[in-house]
mmCIF file of C-alpha atoms in Angstrom:
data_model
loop_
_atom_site.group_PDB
_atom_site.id
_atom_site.type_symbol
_atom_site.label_atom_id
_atom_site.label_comp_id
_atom_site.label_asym_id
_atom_site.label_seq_id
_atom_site.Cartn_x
_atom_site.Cartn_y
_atom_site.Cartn_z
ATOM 1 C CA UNK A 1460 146.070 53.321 74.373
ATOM 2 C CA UNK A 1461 145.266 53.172 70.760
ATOM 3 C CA UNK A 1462 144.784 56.064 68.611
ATOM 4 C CA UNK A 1463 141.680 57.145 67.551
ATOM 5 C CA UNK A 1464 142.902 56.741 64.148
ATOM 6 C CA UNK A 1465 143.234 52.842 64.703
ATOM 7 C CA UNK A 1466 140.051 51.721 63.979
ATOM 8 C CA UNK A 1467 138.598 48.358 65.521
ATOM 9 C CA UNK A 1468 136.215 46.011 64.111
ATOM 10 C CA UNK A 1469 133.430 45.469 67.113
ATOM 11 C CA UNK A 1470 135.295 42.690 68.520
ATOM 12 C CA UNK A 1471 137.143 45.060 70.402
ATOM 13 C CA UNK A 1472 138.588 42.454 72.872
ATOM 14 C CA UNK A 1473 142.674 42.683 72.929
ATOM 15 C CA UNK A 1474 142.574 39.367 74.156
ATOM 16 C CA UNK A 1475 140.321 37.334 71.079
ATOM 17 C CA UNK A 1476 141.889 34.968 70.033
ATOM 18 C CA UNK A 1477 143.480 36.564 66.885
ATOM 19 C CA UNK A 1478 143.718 39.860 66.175
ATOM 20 C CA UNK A 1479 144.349 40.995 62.820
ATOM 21 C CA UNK A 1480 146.683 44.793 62.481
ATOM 22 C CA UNK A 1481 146.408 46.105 59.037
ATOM 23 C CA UNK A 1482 147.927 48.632 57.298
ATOM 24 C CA UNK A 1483 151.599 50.547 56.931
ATOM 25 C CA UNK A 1484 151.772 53.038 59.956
ATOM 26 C CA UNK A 1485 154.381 51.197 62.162
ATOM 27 C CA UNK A 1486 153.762 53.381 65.061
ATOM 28 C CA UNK A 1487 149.601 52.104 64.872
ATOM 29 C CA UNK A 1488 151.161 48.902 64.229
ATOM 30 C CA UNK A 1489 153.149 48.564 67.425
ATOM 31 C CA UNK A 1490 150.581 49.924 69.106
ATOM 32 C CA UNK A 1491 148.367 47.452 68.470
ATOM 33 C CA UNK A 1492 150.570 44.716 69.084
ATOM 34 C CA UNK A 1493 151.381 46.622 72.471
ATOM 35 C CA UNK A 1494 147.918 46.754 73.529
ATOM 36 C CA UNK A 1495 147.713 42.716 73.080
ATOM 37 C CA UNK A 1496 150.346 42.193 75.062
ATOM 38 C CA UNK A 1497 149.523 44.518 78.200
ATOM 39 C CA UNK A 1498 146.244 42.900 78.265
ATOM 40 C CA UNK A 1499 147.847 39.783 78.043
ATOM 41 C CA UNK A 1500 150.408 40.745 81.157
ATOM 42 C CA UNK A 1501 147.615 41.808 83.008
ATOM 43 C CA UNK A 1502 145.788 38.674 82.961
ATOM 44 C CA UNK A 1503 149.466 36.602 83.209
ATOM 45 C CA UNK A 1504 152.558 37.975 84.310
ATOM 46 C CA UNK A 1505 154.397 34.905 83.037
ATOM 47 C CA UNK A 1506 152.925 35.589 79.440
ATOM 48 C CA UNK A 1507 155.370 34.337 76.680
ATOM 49 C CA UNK A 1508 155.838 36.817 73.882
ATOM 50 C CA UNK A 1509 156.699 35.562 70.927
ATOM 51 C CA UNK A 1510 157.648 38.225 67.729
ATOM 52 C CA UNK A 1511 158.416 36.364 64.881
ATOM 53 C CA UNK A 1512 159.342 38.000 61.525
ATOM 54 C CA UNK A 1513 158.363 35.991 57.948
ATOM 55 C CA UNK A 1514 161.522 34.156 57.504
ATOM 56 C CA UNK A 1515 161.324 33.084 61.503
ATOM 57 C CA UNK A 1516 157.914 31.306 60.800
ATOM 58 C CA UNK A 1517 158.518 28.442 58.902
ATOM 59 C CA UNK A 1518 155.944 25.407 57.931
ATOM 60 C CA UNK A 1519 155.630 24.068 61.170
ATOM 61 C CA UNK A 1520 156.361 26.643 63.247
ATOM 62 C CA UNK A 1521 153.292 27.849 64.078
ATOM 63 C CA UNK A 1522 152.223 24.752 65.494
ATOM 64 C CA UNK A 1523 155.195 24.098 67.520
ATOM 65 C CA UNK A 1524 153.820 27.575 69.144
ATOM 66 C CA UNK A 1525 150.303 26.717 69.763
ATOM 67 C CA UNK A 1526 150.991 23.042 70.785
ATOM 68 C CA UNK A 1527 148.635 22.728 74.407
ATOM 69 C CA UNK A 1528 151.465 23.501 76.851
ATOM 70 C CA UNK A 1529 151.981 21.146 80.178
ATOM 71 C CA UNK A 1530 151.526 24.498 82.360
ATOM 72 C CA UNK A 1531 149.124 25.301 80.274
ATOM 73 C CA UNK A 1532 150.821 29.240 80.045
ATOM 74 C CA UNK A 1533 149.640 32.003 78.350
ATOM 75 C CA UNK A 1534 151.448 32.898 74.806
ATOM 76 C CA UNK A 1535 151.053 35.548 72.435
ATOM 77 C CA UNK A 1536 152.554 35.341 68.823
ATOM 78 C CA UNK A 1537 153.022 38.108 66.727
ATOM 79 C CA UNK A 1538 153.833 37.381 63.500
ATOM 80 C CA UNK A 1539 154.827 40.681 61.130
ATOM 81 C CA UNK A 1540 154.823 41.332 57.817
ATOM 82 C CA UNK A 1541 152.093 38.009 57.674
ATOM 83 C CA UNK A 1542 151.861 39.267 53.578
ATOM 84 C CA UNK A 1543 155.152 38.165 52.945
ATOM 85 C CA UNK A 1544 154.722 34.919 54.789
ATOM 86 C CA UNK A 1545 155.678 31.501 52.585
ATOM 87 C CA UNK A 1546 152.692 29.867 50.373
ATOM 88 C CA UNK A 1547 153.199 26.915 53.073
ATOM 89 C CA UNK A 1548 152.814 28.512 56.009
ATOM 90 C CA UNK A 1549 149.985 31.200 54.541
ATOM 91 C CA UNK A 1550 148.415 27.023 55.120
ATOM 92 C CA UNK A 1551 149.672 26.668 58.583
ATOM 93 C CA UNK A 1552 148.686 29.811 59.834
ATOM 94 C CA UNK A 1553 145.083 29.248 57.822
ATOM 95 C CA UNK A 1554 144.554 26.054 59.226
ATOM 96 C CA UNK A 1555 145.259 27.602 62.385
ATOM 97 C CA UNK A 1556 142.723 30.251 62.081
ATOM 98 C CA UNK A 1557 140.117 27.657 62.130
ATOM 99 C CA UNK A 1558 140.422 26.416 65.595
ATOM 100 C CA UNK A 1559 142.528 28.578 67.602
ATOM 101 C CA UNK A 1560 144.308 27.407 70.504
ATOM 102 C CA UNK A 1561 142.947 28.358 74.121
ATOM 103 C CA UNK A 1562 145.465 30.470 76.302
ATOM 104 C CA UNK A 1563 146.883 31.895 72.803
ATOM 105 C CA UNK A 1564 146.411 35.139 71.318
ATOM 106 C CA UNK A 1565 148.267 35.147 67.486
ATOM 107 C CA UNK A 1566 148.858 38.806 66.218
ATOM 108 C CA UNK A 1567 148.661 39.037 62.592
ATOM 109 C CA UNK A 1568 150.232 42.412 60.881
ATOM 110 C CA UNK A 1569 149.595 42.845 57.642
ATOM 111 C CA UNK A 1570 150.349 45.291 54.953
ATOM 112 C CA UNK A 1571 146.437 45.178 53.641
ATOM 113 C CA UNK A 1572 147.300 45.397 49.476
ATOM 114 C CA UNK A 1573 146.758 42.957 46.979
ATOM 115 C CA UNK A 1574 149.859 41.019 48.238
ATOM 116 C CA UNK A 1575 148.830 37.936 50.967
ATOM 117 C CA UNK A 1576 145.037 38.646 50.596
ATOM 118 C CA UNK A 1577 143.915 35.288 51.033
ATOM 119 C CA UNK A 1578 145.878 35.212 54.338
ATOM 120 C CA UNK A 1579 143.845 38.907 55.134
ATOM 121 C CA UNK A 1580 140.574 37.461 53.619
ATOM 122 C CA UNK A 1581 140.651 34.093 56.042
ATOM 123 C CA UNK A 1582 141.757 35.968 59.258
ATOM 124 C CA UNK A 1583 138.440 38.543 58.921
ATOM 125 C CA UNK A 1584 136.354 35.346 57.743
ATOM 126 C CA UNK A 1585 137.621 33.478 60.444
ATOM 127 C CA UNK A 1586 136.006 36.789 62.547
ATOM 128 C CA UNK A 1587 139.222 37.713 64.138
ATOM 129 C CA UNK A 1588 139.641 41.278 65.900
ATOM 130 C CA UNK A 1589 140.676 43.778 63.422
ATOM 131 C CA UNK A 1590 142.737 46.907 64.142
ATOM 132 C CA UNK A 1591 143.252 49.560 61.044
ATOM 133 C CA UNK A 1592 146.322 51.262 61.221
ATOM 134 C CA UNK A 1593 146.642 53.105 57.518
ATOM 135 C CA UNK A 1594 149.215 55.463 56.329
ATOM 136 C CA UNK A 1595 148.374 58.827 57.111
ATOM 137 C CA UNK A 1596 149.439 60.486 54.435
ATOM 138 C CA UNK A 1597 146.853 63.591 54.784
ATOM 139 C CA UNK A 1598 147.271 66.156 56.413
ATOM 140 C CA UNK A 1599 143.810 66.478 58.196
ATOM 141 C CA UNK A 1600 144.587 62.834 59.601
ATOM 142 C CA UNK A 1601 147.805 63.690 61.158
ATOM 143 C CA UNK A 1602 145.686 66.430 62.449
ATOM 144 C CA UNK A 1603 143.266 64.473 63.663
ATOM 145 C CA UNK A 1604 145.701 61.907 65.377
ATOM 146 C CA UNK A 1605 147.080 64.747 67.341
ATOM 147 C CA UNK A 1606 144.180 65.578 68.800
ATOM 148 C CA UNK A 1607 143.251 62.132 69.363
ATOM 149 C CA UNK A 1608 146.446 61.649 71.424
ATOM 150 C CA UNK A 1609 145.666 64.802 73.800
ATOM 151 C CA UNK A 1610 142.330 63.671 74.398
ATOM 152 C CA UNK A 1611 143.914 60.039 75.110
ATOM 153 C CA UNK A 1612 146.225 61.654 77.815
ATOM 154 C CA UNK A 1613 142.736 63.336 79.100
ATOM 155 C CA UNK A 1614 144.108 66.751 78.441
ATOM 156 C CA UNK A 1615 142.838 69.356 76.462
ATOM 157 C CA UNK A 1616 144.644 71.643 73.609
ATOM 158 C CA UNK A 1617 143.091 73.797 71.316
ATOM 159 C CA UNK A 1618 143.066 73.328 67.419
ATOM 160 C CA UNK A 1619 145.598 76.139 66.760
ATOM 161 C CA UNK A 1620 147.588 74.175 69.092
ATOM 162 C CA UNK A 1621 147.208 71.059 67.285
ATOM 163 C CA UNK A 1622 147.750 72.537 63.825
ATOM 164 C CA UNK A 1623 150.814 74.331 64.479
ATOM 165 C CA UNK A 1624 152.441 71.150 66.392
ATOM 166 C CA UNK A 1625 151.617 69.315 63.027
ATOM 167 C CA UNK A 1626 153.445 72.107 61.578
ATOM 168 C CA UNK A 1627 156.331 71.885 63.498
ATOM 169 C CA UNK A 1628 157.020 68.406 63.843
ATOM 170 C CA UNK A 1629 156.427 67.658 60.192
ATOM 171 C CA UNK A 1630 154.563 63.772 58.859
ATOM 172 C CA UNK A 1631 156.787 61.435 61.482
ATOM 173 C CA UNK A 1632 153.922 59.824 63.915
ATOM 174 C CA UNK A 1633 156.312 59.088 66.287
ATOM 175 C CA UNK A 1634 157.599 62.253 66.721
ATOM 176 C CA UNK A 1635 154.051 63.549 67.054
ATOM 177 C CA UNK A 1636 153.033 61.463 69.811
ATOM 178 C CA UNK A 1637 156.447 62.277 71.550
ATOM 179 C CA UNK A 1638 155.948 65.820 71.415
ATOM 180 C CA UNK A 1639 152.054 65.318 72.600
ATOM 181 C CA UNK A 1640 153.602 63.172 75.527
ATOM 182 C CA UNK A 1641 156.437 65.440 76.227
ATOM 183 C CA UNK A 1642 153.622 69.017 76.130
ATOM 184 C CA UNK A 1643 151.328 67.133 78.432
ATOM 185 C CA UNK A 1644 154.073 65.769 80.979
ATOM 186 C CA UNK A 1645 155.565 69.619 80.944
ATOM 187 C CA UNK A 1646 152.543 72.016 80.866
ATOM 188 C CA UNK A 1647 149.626 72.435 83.113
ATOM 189 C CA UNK A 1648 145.968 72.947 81.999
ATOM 190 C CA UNK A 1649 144.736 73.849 78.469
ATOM 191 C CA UNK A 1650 147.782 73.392 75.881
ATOM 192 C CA UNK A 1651 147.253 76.635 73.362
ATOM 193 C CA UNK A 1652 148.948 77.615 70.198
ATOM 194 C CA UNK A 1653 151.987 79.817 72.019
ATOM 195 C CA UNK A 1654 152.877 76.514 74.647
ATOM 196 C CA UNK A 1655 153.401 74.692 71.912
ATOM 197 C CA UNK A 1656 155.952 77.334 69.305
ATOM 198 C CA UNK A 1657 157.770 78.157 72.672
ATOM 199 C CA UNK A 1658 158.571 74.127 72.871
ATOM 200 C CA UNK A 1659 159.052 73.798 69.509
ATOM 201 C CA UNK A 1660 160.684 76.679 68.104
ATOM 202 C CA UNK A 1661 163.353 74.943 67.012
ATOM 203 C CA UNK A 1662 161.055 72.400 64.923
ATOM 204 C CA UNK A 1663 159.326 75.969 63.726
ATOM 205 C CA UNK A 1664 162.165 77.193 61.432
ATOM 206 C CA UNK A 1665 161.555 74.118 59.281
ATOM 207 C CA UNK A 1666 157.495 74.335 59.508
ATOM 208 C CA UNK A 1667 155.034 76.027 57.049
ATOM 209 C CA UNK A 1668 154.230 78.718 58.916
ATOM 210 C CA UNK A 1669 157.881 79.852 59.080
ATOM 211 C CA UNK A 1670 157.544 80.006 55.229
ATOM 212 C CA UNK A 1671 154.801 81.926 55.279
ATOM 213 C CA UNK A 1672 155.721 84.121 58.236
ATOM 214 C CA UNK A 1673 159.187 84.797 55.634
ATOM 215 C CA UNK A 1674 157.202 85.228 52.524
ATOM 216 C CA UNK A 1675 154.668 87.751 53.763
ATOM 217 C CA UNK A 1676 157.683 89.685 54.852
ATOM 218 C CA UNK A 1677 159.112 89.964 51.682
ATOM 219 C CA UNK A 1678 162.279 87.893 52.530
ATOM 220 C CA UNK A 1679 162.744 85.898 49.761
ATOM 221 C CA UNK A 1680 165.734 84.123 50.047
ATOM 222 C CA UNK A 1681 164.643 82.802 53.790
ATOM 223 C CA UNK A 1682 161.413 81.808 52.738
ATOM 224 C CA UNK A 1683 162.823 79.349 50.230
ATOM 225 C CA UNK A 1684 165.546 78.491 52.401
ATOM 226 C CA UNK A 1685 162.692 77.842 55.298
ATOM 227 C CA UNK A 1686 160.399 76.003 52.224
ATOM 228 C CA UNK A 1687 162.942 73.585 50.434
ATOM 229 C CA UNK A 1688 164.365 72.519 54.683
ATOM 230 C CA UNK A 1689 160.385 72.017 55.313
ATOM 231 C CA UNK A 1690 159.681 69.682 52.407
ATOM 232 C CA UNK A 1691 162.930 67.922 53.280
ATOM 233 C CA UNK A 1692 161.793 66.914 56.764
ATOM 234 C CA UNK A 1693 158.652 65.561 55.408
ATOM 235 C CA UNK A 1694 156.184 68.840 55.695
ATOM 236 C CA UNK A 1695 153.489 68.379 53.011
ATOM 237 C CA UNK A 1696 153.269 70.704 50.372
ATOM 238 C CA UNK A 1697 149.281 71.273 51.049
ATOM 239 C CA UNK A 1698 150.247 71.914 55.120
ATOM 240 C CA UNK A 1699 152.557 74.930 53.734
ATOM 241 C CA UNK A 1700 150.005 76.403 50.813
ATOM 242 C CA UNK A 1701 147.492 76.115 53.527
ATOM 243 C CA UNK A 1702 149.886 78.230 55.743
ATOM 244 C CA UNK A 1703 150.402 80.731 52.948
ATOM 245 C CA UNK A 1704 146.872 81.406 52.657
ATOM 246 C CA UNK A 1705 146.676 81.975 56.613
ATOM 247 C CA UNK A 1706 149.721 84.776 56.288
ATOM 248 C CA UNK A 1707 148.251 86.070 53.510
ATOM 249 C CA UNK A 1708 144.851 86.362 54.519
ATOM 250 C CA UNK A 1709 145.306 88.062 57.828
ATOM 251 C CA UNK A 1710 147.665 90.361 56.047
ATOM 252 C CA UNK A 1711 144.244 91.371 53.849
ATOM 253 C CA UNK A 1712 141.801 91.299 56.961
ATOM 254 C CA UNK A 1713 144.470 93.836 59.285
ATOM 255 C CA UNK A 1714 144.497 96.158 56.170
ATOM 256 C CA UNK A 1715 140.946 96.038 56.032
ATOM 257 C CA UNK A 1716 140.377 96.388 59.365
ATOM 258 C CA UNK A 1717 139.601 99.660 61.335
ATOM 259 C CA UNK A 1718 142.021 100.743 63.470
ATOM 260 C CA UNK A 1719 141.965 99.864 67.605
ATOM 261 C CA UNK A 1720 143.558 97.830 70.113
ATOM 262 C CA UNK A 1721 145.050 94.371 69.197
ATOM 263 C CA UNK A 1722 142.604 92.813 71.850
ATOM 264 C CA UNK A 1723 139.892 94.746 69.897
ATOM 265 C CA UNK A 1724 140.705 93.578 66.683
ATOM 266 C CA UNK A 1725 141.542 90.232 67.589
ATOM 267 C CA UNK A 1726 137.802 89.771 68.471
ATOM 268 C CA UNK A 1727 136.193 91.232 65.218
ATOM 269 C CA UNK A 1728 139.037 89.531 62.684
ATOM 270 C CA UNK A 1729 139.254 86.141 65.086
ATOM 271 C CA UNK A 1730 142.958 85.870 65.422
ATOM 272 C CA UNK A 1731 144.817 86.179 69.004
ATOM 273 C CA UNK A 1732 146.223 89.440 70.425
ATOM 274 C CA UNK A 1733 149.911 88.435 69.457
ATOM 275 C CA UNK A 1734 149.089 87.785 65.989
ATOM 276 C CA UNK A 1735 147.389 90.566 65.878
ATOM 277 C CA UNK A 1736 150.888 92.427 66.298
ATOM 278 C CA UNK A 1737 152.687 90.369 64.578
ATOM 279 C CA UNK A 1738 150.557 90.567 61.355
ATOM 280 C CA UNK A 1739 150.769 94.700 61.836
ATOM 281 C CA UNK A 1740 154.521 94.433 61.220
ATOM 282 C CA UNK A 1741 154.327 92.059 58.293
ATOM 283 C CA UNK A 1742 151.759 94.584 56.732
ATOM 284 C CA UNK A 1743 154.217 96.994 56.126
ATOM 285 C CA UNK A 1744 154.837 96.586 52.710
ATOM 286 C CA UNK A 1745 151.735 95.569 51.233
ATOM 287 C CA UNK A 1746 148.800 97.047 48.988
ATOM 288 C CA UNK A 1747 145.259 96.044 47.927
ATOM 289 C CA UNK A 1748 146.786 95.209 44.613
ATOM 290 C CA UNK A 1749 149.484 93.204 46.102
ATOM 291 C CA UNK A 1750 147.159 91.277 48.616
ATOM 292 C CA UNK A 1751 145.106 89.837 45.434
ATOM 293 C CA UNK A 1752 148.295 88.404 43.311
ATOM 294 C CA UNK A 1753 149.639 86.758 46.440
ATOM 295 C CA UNK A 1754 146.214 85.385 46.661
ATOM 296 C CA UNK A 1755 146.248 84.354 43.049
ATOM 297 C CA UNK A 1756 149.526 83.055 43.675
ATOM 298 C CA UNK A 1757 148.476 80.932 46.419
ATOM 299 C CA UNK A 1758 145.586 79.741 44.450
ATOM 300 C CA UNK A 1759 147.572 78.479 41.841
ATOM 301 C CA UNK A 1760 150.189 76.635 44.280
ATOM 302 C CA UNK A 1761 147.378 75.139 45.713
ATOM 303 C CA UNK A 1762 146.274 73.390 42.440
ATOM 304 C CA UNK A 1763 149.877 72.264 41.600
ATOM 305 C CA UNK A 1764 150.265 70.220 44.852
ATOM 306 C CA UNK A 1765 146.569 69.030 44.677
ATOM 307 C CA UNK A 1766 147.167 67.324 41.205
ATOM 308 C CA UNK A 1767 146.846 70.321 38.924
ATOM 309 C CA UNK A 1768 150.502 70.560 37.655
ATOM 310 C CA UNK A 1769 153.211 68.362 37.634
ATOM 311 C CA UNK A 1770 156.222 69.740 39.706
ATOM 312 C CA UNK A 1771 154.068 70.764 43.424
ATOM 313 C CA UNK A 1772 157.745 71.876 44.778
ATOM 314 C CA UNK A 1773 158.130 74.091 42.000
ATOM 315 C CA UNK A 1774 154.683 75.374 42.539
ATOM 316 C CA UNK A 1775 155.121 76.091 45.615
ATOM 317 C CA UNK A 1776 158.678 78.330 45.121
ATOM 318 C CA UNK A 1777 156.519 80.384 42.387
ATOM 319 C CA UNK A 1778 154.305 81.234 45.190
ATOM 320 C CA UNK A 1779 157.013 82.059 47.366
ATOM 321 C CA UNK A 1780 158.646 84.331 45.184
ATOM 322 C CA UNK A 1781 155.152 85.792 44.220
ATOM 323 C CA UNK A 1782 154.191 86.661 47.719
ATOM 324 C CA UNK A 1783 157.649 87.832 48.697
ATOM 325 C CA UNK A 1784 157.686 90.686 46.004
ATOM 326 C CA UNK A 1785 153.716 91.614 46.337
ATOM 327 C CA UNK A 1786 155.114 91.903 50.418
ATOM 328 C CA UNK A 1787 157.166 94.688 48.764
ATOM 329 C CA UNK A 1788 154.609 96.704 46.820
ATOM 330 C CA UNK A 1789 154.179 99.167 48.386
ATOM 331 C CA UNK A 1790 158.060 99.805 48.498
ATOM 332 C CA UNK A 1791 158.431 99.914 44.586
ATOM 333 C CA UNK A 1792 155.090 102.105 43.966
#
């Protein structure tokens, strides 16, 4: 099933005649041609697939493929990369789109830039079925995806859940909706935030919140050990300011906080029990004083990799060294 992040024009028929995948996210992209070809399965068994890549389609081609067949069999044709496609058959495949054969489904992927837009512009004149499947470069679409693919599998997991298998797992789709598949094969009812670090703990040591978990602990040397592996396995610098904000936030609400039981406190400050406890040993070394630079600090990492400065990795390692010696305040006062 497609994501929700795949968006569909309403034409939402897997089966039209053409439909038209744009965009650069391969796993959305093979998705979509997927879906065709399941629906097209289910309505044929004997359905001939047909995935043809740029230099495959030659002039002519295309029409050899659609030619009325003496069993008159099903056929789907995918035909990838369709920007990079040859100014002659960008004709064939135009010509095409203005009486498509019957029995035929042709799947058009396309990059969607400037490159092979008259091919794009004909296909969604022509009214075929289009399927969005953009880059998701963002962090709050990744986020979204995830939770898109639980509700997909009919299962339900709860946004700390989400965020921290975004975390963990890093920018690779893929790997995303393996680890959604793999949580809701494994685990039974509601998948919450400690399911998914127990599965992915592993995955953790290279996620944000490990650098912030390091950081507010004053262990300076981890946390940019933990911060330069993170960025290297694709974590985005905003996912790991965002995370030092989170450490260094609850650090300033526990402090704050009047004393009681974690379960208590995790009520009035809305954090869960273990976090509760966990914060309360990261604490340790803090002040008042030392709580506001770290926040400074993370206020001014979070400009770098937004735009404001020109090195966001550097920005980030200021912040990390920032926090780690305001986590040990206390200590030098």
């Amino acid at each position: 099933m497609l994501s929700v992040m795949a968006r569909k024009t309403a034409n939402d028929d897997p089966l039209a005649p053409v439909t038209l995948a744009v965009g650069q996210e391969d796993l959305l992209l093979d998705r979509a041609v997927r879906e065709v070809v399941a629906a097209a399965k289910a309505a044929d068994a004997d359905t001939d697939v047909r995935d043809l890549t740029p230099d495959q389609l030659q002039p002519g081609t295309l029409a050899e493929l659609t030619s009325p067949s003496l069993f008159a069999e099903r056929k789907v044709v995918v035909v990838r990369n369709a920007q990079d496609l040859s100014a002659d058959t960008v004709k064939d495949v135009k010509a095409y789109l203005g009486s498509p054969a019957e029995e035929i489904t042709l799947v058009l992927l396309h990059a969607g830039g400037a490159k092979g837009k008259g091919l794009l512009d004909a296909a969604r004149k022509a009214g075929a079925r289009e399927v969005a499947c953009p880059k998701m470069t963002k962090p709050a679409d990744r986020l979204a995806f995830v939770r898109g693919e639980f509700r997909s599998s009919g299962r339900s997991a709860t946004p700390e859940a989400c965020q921290t298998l975004c975390d963990a797992i890093g920018s690779d789709l893929r790997e995303l909706a393996s680890a959604v598949s793999q949580l809701v094969a494994d685990v039974e009812g509601t998948i919450d935030e400690a399911v998914v670090r127990r599965y992915y703990t592993g995955r953790a040591e290279a996620s944000s919140f490990t650098v912030a978990d390091r950081a507010v602990e004053g262990r300076t040397a981890e946390a940019l050990e933990a911060l330069r592996w993170s960025l290297a396995t694709g974590v985005a610098p905003v996912m790991i300011t965002s995370a030092l904000a989170q450490g260094v936030r609850a650090i300033g609400k526990l402090s704050s906080a009047r004393g009681g039981r974690p379960a208590d406190l995790a009520r009035e400050l809305g954090m869960p029990p273990w976090k509760i406890d966990r914060v309360r040993q990261q604490m340790r070394g803090w002040t008042p004083d030392g709580v506001a630079v770290a926040l400074r600090a993370v206020a001014e990492a979070d400009a770098g990799v937004k735009g404001g400065g020109d090195d966001p990795e550097y920005a980030l390692e200021k912040a990390v060294v920032t926090i780690a010696r305001a986590a040990r305040s206390r200590g030098r006062g």
